[in-house]
Short mmCIF file of C-alpha atoms in Angstrom, two decimals:
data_model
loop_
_atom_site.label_atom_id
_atom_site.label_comp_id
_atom_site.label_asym_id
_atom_site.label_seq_id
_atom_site.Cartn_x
_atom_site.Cartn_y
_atom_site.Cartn_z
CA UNK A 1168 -14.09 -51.77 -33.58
CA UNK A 1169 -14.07 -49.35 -31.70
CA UNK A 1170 -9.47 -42.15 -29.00
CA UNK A 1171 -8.71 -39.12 -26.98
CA UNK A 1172 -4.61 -38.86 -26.35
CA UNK A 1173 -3.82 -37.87 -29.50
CA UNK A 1174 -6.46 -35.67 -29.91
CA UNK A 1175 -5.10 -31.47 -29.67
CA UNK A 1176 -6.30 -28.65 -32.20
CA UNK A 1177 -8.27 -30.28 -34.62
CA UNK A 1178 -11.80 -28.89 -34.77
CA UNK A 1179 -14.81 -31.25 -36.76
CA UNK A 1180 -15.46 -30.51 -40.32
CA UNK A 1181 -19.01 -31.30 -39.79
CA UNK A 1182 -19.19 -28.64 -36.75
CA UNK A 1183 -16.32 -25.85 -37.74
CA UNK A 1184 -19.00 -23.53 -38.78
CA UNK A 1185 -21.07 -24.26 -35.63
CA UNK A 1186 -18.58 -23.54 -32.96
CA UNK A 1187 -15.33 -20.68 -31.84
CA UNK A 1188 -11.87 -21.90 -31.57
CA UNK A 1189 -10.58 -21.31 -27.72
CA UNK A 1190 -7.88 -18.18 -27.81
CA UNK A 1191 -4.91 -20.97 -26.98
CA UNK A 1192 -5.60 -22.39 -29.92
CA UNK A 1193 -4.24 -21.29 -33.47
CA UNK A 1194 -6.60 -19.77 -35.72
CA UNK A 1195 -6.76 -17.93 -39.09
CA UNK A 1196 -8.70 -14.91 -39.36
CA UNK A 1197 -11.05 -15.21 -42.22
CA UNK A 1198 -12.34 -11.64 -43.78
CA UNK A 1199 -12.86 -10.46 -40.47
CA UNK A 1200 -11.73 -10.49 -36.96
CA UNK A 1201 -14.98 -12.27 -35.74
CA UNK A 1202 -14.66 -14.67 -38.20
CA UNK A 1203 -12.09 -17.75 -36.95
CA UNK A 1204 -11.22 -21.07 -38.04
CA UNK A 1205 -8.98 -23.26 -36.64
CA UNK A 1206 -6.00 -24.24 -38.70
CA UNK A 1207 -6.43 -28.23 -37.45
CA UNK A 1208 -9.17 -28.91 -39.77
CA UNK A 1209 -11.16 -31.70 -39.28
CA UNK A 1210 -11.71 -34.78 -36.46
CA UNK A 1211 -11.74 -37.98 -37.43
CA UNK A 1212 -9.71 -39.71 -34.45
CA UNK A 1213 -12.34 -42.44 -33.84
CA UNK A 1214 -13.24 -43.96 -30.27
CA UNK A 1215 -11.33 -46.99 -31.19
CA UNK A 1216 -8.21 -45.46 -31.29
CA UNK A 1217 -8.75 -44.08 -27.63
CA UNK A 1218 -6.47 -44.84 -24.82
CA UNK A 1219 -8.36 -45.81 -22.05
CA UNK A 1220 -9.51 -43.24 -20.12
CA UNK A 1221 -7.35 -44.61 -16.98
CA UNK A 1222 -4.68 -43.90 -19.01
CA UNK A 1223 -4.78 -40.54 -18.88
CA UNK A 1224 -2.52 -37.94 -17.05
CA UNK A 1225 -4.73 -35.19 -16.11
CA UNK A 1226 -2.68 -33.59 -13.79
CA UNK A 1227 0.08 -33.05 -17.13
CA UNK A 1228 0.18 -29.78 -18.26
CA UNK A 1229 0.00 -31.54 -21.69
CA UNK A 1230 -3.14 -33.43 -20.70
CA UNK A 1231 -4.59 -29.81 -19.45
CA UNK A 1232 -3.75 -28.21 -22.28
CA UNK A 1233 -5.29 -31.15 -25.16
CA UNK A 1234 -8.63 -31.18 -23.14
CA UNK A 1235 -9.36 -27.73 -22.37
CA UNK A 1236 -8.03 -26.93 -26.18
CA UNK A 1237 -10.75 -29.52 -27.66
CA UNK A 1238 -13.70 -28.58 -25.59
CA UNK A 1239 -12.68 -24.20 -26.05
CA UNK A 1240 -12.94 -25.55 -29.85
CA UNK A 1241 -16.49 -26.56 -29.88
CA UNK A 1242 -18.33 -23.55 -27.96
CA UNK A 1243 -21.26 -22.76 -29.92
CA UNK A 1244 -20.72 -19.05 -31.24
CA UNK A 1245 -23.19 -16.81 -31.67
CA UNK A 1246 -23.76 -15.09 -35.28
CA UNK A 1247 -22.41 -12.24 -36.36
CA UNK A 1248 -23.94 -9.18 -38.17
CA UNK A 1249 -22.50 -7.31 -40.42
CA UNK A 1250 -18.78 -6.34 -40.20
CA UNK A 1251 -19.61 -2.58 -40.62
CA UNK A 1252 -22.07 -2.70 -38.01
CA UNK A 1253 -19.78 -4.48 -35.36
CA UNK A 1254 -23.12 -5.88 -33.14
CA UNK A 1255 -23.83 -9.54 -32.95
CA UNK A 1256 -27.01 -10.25 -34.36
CA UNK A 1257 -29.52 -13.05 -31.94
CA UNK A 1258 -27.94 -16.25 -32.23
CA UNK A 1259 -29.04 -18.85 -34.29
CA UNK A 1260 -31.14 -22.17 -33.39
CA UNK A 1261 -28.09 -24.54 -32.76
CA UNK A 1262 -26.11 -21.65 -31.05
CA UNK A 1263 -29.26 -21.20 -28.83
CA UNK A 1264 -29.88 -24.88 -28.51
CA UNK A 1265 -26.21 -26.80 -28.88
CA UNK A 1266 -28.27 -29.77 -27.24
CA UNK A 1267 -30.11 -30.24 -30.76
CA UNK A 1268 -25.92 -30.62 -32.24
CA UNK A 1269 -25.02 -32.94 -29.87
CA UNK A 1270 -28.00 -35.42 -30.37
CA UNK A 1271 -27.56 -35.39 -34.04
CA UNK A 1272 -23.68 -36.17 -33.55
CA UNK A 1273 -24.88 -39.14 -30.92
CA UNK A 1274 -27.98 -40.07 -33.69
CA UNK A 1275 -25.58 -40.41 -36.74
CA UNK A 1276 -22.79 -42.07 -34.49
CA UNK A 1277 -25.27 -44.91 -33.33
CA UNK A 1278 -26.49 -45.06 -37.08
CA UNK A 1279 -23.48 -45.05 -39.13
CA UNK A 1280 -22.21 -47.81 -36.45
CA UNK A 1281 -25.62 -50.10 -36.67
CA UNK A 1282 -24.91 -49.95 -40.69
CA UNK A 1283 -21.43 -50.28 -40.57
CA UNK A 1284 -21.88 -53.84 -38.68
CA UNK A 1285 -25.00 -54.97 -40.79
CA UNK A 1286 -23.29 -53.88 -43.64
CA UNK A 1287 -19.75 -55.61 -42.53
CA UNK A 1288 -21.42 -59.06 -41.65
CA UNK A 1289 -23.62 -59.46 -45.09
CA UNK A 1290 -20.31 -59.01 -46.84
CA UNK A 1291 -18.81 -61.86 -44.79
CA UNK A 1292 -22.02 -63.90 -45.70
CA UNK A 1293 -20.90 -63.84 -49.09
CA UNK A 1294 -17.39 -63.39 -48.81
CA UNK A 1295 -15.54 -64.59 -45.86
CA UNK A 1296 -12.22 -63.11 -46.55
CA UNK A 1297 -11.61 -60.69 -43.52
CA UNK A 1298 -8.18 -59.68 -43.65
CA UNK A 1299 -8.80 -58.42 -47.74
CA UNK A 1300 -12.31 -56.81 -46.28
CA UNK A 1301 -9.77 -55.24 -43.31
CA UNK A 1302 -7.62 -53.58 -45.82
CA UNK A 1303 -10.49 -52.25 -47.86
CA UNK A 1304 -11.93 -50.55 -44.31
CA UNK A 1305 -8.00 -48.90 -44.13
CA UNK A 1306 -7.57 -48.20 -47.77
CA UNK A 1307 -11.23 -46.35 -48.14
CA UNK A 1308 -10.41 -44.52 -44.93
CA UNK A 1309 -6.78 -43.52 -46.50
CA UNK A 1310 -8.46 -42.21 -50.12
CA UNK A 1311 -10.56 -40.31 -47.96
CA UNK A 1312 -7.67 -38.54 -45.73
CA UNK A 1313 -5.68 -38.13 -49.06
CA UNK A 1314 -8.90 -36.39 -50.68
CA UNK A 1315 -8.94 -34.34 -47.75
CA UNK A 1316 -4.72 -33.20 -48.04
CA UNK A 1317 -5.60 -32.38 -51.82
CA UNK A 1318 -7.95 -29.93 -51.41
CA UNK A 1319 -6.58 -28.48 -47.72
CA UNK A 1320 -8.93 -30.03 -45.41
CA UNK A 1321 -6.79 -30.08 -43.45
CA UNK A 1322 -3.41 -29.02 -44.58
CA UNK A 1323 -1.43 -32.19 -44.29
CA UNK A 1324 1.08 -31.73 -41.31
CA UNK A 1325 4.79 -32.50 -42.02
CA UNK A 1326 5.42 -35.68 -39.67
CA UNK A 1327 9.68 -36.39 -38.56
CA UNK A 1328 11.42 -39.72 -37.70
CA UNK A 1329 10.62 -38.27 -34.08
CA UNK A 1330 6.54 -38.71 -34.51
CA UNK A 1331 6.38 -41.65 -37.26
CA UNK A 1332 8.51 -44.24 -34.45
CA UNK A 1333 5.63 -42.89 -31.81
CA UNK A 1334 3.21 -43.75 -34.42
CA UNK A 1335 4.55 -47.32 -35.62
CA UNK A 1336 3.68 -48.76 -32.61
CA UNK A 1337 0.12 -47.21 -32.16
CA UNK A 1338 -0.74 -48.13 -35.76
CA UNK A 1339 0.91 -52.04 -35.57
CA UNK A 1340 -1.56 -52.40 -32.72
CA UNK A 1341 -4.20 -50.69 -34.51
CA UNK A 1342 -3.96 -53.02 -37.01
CA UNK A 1343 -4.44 -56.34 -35.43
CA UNK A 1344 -6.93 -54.82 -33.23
CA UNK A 1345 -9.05 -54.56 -36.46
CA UNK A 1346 -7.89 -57.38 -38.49
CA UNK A 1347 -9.08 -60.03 -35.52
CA UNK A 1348 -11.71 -58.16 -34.83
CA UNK A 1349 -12.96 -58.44 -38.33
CA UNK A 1350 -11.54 -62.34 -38.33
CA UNK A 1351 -14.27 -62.74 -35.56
CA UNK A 1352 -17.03 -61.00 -36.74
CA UNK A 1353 -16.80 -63.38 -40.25
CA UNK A 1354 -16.48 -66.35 -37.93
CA UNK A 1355 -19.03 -66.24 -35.45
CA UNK A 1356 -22.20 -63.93 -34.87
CA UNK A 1357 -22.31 -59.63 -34.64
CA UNK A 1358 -23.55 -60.57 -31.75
CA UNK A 1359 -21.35 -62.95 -29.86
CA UNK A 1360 -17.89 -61.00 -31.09
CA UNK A 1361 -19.59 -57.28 -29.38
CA UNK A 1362 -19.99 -59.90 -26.31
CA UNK A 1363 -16.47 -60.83 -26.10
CA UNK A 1364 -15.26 -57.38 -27.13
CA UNK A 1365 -17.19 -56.26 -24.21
CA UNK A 1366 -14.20 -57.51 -22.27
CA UNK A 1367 -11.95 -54.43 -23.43
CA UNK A 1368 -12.72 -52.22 -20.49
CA UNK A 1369 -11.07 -55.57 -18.68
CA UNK A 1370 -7.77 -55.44 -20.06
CA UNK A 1371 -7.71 -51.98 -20.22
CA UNK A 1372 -7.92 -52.57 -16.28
CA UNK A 1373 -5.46 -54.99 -15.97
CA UNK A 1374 -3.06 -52.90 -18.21
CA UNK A 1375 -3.53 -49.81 -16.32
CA UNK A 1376 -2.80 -51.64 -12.84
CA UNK A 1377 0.20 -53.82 -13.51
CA UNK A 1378 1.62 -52.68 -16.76
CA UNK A 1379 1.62 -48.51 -16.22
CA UNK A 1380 1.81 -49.20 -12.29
CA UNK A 1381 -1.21 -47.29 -11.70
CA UNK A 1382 -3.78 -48.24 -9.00
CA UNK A 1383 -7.61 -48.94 -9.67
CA UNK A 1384 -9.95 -48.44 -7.47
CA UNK A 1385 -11.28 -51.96 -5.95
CA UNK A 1386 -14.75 -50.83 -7.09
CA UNK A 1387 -13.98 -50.63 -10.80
CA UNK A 1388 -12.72 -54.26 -10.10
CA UNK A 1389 -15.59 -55.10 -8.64
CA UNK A 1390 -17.48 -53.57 -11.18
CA UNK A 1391 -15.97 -56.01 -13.93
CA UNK A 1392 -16.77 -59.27 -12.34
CA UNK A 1393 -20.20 -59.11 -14.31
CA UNK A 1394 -18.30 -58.91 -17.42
CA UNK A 1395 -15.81 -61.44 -17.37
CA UNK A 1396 -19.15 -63.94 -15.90
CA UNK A 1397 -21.72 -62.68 -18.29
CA UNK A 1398 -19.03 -63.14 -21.37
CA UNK A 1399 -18.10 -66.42 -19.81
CA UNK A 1400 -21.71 -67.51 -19.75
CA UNK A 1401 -22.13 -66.59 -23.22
CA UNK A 1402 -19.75 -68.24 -24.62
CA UNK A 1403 -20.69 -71.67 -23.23
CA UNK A 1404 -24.23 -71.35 -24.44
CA UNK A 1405 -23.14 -69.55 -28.01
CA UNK A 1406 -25.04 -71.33 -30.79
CA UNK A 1407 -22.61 -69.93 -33.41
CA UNK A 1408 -19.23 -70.28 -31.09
CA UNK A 1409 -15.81 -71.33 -32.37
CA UNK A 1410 -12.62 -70.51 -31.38
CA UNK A 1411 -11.13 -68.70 -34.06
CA UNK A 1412 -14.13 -66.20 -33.43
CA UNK A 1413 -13.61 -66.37 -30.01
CA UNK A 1414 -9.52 -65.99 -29.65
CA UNK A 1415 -9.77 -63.33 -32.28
CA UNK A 1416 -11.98 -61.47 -30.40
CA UNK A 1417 -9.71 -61.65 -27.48
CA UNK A 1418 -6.28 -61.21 -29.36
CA UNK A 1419 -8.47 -57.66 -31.08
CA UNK A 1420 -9.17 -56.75 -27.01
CA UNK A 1421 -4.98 -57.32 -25.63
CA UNK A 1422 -4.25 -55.60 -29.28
CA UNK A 1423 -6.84 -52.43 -28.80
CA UNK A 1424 -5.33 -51.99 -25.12
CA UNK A 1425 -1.52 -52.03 -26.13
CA UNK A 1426 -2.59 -49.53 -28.53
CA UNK A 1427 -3.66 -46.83 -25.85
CA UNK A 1428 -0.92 -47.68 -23.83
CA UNK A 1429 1.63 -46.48 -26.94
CA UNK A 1430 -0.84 -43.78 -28.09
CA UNK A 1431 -0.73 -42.29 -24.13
CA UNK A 1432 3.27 -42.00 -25.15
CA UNK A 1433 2.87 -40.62 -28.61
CA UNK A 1434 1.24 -37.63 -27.40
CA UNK A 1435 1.91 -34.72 -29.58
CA UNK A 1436 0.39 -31.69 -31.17
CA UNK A 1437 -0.40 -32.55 -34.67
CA UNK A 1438 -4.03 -32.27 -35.07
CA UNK A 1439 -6.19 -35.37 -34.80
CA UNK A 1440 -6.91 -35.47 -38.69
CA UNK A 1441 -3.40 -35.87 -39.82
CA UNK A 1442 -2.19 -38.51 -37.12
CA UNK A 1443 -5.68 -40.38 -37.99
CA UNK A 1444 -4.60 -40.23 -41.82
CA UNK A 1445 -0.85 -41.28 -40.99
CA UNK A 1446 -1.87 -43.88 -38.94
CA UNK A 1447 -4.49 -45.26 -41.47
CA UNK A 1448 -1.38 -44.98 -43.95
CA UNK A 1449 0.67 -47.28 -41.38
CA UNK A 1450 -1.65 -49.71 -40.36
CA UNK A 1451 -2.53 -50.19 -43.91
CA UNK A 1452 0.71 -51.19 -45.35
CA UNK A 1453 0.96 -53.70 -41.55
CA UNK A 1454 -2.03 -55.28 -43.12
CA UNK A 1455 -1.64 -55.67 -46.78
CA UNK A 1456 1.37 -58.38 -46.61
CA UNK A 1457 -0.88 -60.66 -44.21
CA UNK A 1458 -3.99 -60.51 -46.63
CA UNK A 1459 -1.64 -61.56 -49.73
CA UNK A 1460 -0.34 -64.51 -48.18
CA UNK A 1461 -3.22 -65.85 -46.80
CA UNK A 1462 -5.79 -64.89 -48.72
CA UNK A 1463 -4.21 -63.37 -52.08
CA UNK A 1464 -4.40 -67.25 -53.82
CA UNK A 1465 -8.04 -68.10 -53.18
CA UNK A 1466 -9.18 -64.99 -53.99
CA UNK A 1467 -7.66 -65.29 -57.37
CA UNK A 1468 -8.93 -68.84 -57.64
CA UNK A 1469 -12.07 -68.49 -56.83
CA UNK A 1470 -12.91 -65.78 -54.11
CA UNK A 1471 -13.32 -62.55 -56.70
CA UNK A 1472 -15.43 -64.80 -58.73
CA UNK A 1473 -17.78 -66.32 -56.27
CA UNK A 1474 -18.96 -63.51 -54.93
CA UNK A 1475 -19.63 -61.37 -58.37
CA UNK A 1476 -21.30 -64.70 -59.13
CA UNK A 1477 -23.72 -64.50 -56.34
CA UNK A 1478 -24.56 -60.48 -55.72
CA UNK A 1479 -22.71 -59.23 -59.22
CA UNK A 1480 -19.70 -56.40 -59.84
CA UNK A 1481 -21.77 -53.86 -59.23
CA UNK A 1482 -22.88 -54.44 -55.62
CA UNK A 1483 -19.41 -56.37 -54.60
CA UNK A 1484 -17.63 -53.10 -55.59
CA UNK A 1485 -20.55 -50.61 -54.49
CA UNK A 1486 -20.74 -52.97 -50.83
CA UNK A 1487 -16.33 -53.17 -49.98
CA UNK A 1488 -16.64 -49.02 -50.87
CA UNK A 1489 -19.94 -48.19 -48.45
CA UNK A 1490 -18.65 -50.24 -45.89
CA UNK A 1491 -15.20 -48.86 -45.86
CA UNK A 1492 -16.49 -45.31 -45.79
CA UNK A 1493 -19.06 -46.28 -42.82
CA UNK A 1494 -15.83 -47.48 -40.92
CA UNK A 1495 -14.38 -44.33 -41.29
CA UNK A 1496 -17.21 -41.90 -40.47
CA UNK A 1497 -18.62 -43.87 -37.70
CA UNK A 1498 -15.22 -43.49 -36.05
CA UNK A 1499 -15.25 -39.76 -37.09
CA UNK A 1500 -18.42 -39.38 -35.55
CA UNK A 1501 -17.51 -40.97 -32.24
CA UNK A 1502 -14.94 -38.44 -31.66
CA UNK A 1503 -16.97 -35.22 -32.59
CA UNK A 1504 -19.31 -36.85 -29.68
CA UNK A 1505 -16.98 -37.18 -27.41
CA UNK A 1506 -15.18 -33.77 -27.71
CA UNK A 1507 -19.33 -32.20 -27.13
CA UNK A 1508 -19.77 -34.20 -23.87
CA UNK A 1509 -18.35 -35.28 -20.43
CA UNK A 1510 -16.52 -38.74 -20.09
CA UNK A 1511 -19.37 -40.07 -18.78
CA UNK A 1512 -22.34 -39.02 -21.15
CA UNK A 1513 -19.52 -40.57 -24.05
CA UNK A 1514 -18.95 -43.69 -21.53
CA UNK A 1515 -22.89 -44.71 -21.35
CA UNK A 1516 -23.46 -43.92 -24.83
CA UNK A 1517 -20.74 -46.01 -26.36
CA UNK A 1518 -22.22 -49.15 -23.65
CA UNK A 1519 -25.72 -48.68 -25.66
CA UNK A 1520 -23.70 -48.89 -29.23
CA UNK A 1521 -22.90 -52.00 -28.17
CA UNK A 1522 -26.39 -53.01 -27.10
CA UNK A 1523 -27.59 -51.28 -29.76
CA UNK A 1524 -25.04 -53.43 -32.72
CA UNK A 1525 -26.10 -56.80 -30.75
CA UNK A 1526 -29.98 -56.43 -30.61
CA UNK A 1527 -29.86 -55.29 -34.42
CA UNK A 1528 -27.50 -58.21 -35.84
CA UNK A 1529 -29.86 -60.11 -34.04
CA UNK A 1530 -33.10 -58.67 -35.70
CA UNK A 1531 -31.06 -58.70 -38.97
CA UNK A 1532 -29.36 -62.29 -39.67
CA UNK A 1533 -31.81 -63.77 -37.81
CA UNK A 1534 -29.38 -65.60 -35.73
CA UNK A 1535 -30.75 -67.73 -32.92
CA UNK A 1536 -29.24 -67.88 -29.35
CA UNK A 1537 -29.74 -70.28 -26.08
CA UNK A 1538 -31.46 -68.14 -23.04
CA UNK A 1539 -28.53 -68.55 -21.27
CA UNK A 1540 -26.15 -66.91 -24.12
CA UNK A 1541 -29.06 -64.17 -23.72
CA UNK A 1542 -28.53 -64.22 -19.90
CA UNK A 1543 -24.76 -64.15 -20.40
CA UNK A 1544 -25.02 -61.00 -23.11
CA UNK A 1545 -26.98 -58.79 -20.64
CA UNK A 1546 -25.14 -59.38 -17.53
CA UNK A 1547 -21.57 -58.86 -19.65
CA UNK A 1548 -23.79 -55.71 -20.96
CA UNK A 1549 -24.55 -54.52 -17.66
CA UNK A 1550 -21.16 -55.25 -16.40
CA UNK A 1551 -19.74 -52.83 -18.76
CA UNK A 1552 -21.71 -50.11 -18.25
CA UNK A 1553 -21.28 -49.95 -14.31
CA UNK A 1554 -17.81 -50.39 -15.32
CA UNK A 1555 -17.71 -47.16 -17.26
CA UNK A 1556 -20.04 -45.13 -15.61
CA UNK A 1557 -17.87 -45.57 -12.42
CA UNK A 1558 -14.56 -45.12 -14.31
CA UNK A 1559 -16.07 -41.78 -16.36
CA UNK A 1560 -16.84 -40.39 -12.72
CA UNK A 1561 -13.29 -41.31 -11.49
CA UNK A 1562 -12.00 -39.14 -14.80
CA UNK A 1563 -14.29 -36.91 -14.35
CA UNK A 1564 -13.62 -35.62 -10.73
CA UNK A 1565 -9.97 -35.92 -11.90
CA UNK A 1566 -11.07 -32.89 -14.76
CA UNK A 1567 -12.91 -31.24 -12.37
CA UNK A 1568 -9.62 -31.13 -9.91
CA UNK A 1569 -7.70 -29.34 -12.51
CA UNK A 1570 -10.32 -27.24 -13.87
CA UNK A 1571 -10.42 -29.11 -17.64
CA UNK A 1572 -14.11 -29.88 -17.17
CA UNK A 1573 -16.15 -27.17 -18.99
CA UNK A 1574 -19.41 -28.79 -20.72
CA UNK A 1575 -21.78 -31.27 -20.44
CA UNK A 1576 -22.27 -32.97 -17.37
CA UNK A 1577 -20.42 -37.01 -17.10
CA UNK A 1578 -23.54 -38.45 -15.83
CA UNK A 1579 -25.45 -37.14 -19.19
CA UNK A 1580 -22.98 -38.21 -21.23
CA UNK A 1581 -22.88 -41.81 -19.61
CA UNK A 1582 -26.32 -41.83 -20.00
CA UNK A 1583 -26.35 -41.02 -23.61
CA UNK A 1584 -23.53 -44.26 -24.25
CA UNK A 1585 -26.00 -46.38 -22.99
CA UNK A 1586 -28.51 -45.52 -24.96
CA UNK A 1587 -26.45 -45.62 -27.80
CA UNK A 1588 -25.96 -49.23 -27.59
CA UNK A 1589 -29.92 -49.79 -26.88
CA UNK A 1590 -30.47 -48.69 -30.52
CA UNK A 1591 -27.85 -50.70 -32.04
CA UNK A 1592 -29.02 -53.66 -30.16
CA UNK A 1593 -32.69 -52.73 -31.15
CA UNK A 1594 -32.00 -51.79 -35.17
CA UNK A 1595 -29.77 -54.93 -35.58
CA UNK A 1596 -32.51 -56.98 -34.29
CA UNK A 1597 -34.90 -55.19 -37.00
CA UNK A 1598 -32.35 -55.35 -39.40
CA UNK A 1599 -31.36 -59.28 -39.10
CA UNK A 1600 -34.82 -60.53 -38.10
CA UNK A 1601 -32.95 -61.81 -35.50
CA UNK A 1602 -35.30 -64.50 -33.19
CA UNK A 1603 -34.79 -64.08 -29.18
CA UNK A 1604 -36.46 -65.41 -26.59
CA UNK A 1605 -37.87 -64.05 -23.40
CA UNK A 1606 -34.69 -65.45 -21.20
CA UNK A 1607 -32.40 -63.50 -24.01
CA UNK A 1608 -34.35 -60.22 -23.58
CA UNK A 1609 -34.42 -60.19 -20.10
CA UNK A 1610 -30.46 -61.21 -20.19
CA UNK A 1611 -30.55 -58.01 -22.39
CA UNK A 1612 -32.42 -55.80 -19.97
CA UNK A 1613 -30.41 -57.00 -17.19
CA UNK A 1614 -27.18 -56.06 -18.48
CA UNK A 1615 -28.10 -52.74 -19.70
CA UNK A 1616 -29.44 -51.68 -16.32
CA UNK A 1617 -25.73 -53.01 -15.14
CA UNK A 1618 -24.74 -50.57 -17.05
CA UNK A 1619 -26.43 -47.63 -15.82
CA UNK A 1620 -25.68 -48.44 -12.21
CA UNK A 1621 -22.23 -48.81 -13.12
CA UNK A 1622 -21.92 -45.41 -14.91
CA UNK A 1623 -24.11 -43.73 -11.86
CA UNK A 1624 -21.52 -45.11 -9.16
CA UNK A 1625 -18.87 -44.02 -11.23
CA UNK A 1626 -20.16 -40.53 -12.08
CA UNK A 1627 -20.36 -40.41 -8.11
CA UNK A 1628 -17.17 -41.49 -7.48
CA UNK A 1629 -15.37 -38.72 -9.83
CA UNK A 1630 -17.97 -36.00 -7.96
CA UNK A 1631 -16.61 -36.78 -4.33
CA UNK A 1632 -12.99 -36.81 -5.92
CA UNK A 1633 -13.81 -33.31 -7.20
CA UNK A 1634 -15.31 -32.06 -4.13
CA UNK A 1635 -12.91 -33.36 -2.37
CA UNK A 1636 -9.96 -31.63 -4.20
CA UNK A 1637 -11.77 -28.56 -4.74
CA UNK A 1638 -11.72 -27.91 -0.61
#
C-alpha cells in the first residue's frame, strides 16, 4: 500500500519548526522577519500515491520548480537569537546534525508501516471483511484531514471543476489500488501479497514504455527479470496461495500504476496536504457503495457481532481506529522521507520496507512457507531493489542535469530503502512468530542483495547521465 507529482509547497508538520522555506516559496512572516512558515502546512502525500519516478518530466519548468521548492523547504535553519539583538545564536543539535532528522523520519516510517501491516492482518484474522476495513483506512485518514482544516493546519485550499476532474481519476485508481490490495492481504499471507506487489516497479515499466511512449533503458528491463521469476516462483510454492489473493494483488499493481500516470497530468500547485485530503474525500465515497453491496448484509447478520463476540467492542472499535490512523501516518511519513533524501536513498529504503513487512508477518502469524516460496521471495526482493537503485540513478542524473538535486546523495538514500524493508521483514517475523527455514532465509538474503546491486547500478547510471550533461 504503498507520491511525488503532486507534491509543491507543502512543508511537514512534524519538521516545520526544524527547517526554512526556500525564497520561491510563499511564506508568512511570523513576529519577525527571521521567523517563516510556509503557508502549505503539512505533508501527508504518502509514497503510494507516487507516480513512478519514470514518470517524471524533469526537464519541465513545472517539474524544476515542485522539486527544488520541496527540498529549499526542508533546509535545516539555524536558531535565532533575540530579535533586538539581530545575531544568530549556534545552531541547535538537529540543525547541526539534520542526519539525526532524517533517521528518525526513516525509523518511524519503517515502524508505523511494520504496525500498520501486523495490525491490518490480525483484524482480517478476526474479521475478513476488506472492503468495510478499506473504508475505515479512508474515513480515519479523512477525520484526520478535516481535524486538520478546522483548526488551520493547513488552511483548506479552495479546489475548481478544473482540479476535482484531474483528481477523479487519480483518486478512482487510488481506490482500487487499496481496496485489492487489502482484498489480498485478508486472503492470503502479509507475506505472499508484498511478494506479488513487488511486481509494481514492473508495470510501472511497461506503462512508462508503451503507454506514455517513453523509452527505458534495456538495463532496467533487465533488471526486472528477477522479479517477475522470483514472484513467479513464489507463487507456485505459496502454502497460503489462492487466486483471489493473487489477482487482487495484481489488479492493486495495474490500479497503483494508472494512478501515477493520471497524477503525472494532475499536476498543480495546491499543497500536498489538501490534494491528499481531497483525494481521501474522493476515493472514499468510490469505495463506500462497493462495501454496502457486498459486504453491508453479512455484516449486519452476523459480521459486527462475530467479531465483538470474539475480541469485544472495545478492541474492535479501538483496532479499525489505530489501524486507520497507522495507514495514514505511515504514508505521511514516507513522504517527509522522501522530500529529506535523494531518489535513490528513498528507492533502497522503501525495497527494505518491503523486506522488512515480509520477515515480520512472518515472525508474527507464524505462517509457514516451502524453501522454494523463500527462494522465490528473495530473488523477487532482490529483483526490485536492482530495479530501483538503477532507476533512482537514471532520475537522479536527470536532477543533477537541471540542477534540482540539492541534498542527500541517491546512493544513500537507496541504501536507506533497503534497509527499510530489512526491518519490516525482520519485526514481522518477531511479531508473527513466523517459522522459516534455511532455504527461505537464504531466498531472503539473496533478494535483498539483488536489491542493492540493482540500486548501485542504477545510482551509476544517473551519475554518468549527469556527468555527461554537465560537460
Amino acid at each position: 500500500m504503498e507520491s511525488r507529482v503532486l507534491l509543491t509547497s507543502g512543508a511537514t508538520t512534524i519538521s516545520a519548526r526544524l527547517t526554512k522555506p526556500a525564497a520561491r516559496i510563499n511564506t508568512l512572516a511570523v513576529s519577525s522577519p527571521a521567523r517563516l512558515i510556509t503557508t502549505g502546512g503539512n505533508v501527508v502525500w504518502g509514497r503510494q500515491l507516487r507516480p513512478s519516478l519514470l514518470n517524471l518530466d524533469y526537464s519541465s519548468p513545472a517539474s524544476e520548480f515542485t522539486k527544488s521548492a520541496k527540498r529549499d523547504a526542508l533546509k535545516p535553519c539555524p536558531s535565532t537569537a533575540s530579535d533586538s539583538a539581530g545575531d544568530v545564536a549556534p545552531a541547535g543539535l538537529l540543525a547541526k546534525y539534520p542526519f539525526l532528522i532524517t533517521g528518525f523520519f526513516f525509523f518511524m516510517w519503517y515502524f508505523l508501516n511494520v504496525i500498520f501491516n501486523i495490525l491490518n492482518k490480525k483484524i482480517y484474522n478476526y474479521f475478513p471483511y476488506p472492503y468495510f476495513v478499506s473504508v475505515i483506512h479512508l474515513a480515519v485518514g479523512v477525520v484526520y484531514c478535516l481535524g486538520s482544516w478546522a483548526v488551520g493546519l493547513p488552511k483548506r485550499a479552495p479546489i475548481d471543476s478544473n482540479v476535482l476532474k484531474l483528481l477523479i481519476p487519480v483518486a478512482l485508481c487510488h481506490a482500487l489500488g487499496h481496496v485489492t490490495s487489502n482484498v489480498s492481504f485478508a486472503a492470503v499471507a502479509v507475506s505472499f501479497t508484498h511478494t506479488i506487489k513487488a511486481l509494481e516497479p514492473f508495470f510501472n515499466a511497461a506503462a512508462s514504455q508503451f503507454i506514455l511512449g517513453q523509452a527505458i533503458p534495456i538495463t532496467l528491463w533487465l533488471s526486472l527479470a528477477p522479479v517477475v521469476i522470483g514472484v513467479a516462483v513464489a507463487s507456485l510454492t505459496e502454502l497460503s496461495f489462492n487466486w483471489l489473493g493473487f489477482i487482487s494483488a495484481m489488479i492493486s499493481n495495474i490500479s497503483f500504476t494508472y494512478r501515477s500516470i493520471y497524477s503525472k497530468k494532475a499536476m498543480t500547485d495546491m499543497d500536498s496536504t489538501n490534494l491528499y485530503a481531497y483525494i481521501s474525500i474522493i476515493a472514499l465515497f468510490v469505495c463506500i457503495p462497493p462495501a454496502i453491496i457486498l459486504e453491508g448484509p453479512q455484516l449486519l447478520k452476523h459480521g459486527f457481532s462475530d467479531a465483538i463476540a470474539k475480541v469485544g467492542m472495545t478492541k474492535f472499535i479501538s483496532d479499525l481506529f489505530w489501524v486507520g490512523m497507522f495507514y495514514h501516518l505511515y504514508n505521511q511519513l514516507a513522504t517527509n522521507t522522501l522530500e529529506r533524501v535523494a531518489p535513490l536513498t528513498h528507492a533502497v529504503g522503501n525495497v527494505l520496507k518491503r523486506v522488512f513487512v515480509i520477515g515480520f508477518s512472518i515472525i508474527v502469524f507464524g505462517n509457514k512457507i516451502s524453501t522454494q516460496t523463500a527462494i522465490g521471495t528473495s530473488i523477487a526482493i532482490a529483483g526490485v531493489a536492482i530495479y530501483s537503485l538503477i532507476k533512482a540513478k537514471i532520475e537522479e542524473e536527470k536532477r543533477l542535469a537541471t540542477n534540482t538535486l540539492e541534498r542527500v546523495a541517491p546512493l544513500t538514500h537507496a541504501v536507506g530503502n533497503v534497509l527499510k524493508r530489512v526491518f519490516v521483514i525482520g519485526f514481522s517475523i518477531i511479531v508473527f512468530g513466523n517459522k522459516i527455514s534455511t532455504q527461505t532465509a537464504i531466498g531472503t538474503s539473496i533478494a535483498i542483495a539483488g536489491v542493492a546491486i540493482y540500486s548501485l547500478i542504477k545510482a551509476k547510471i544517473e551519475e554518468e547521465k549527469r556527468n555527461l550533461k554537465s560537460a
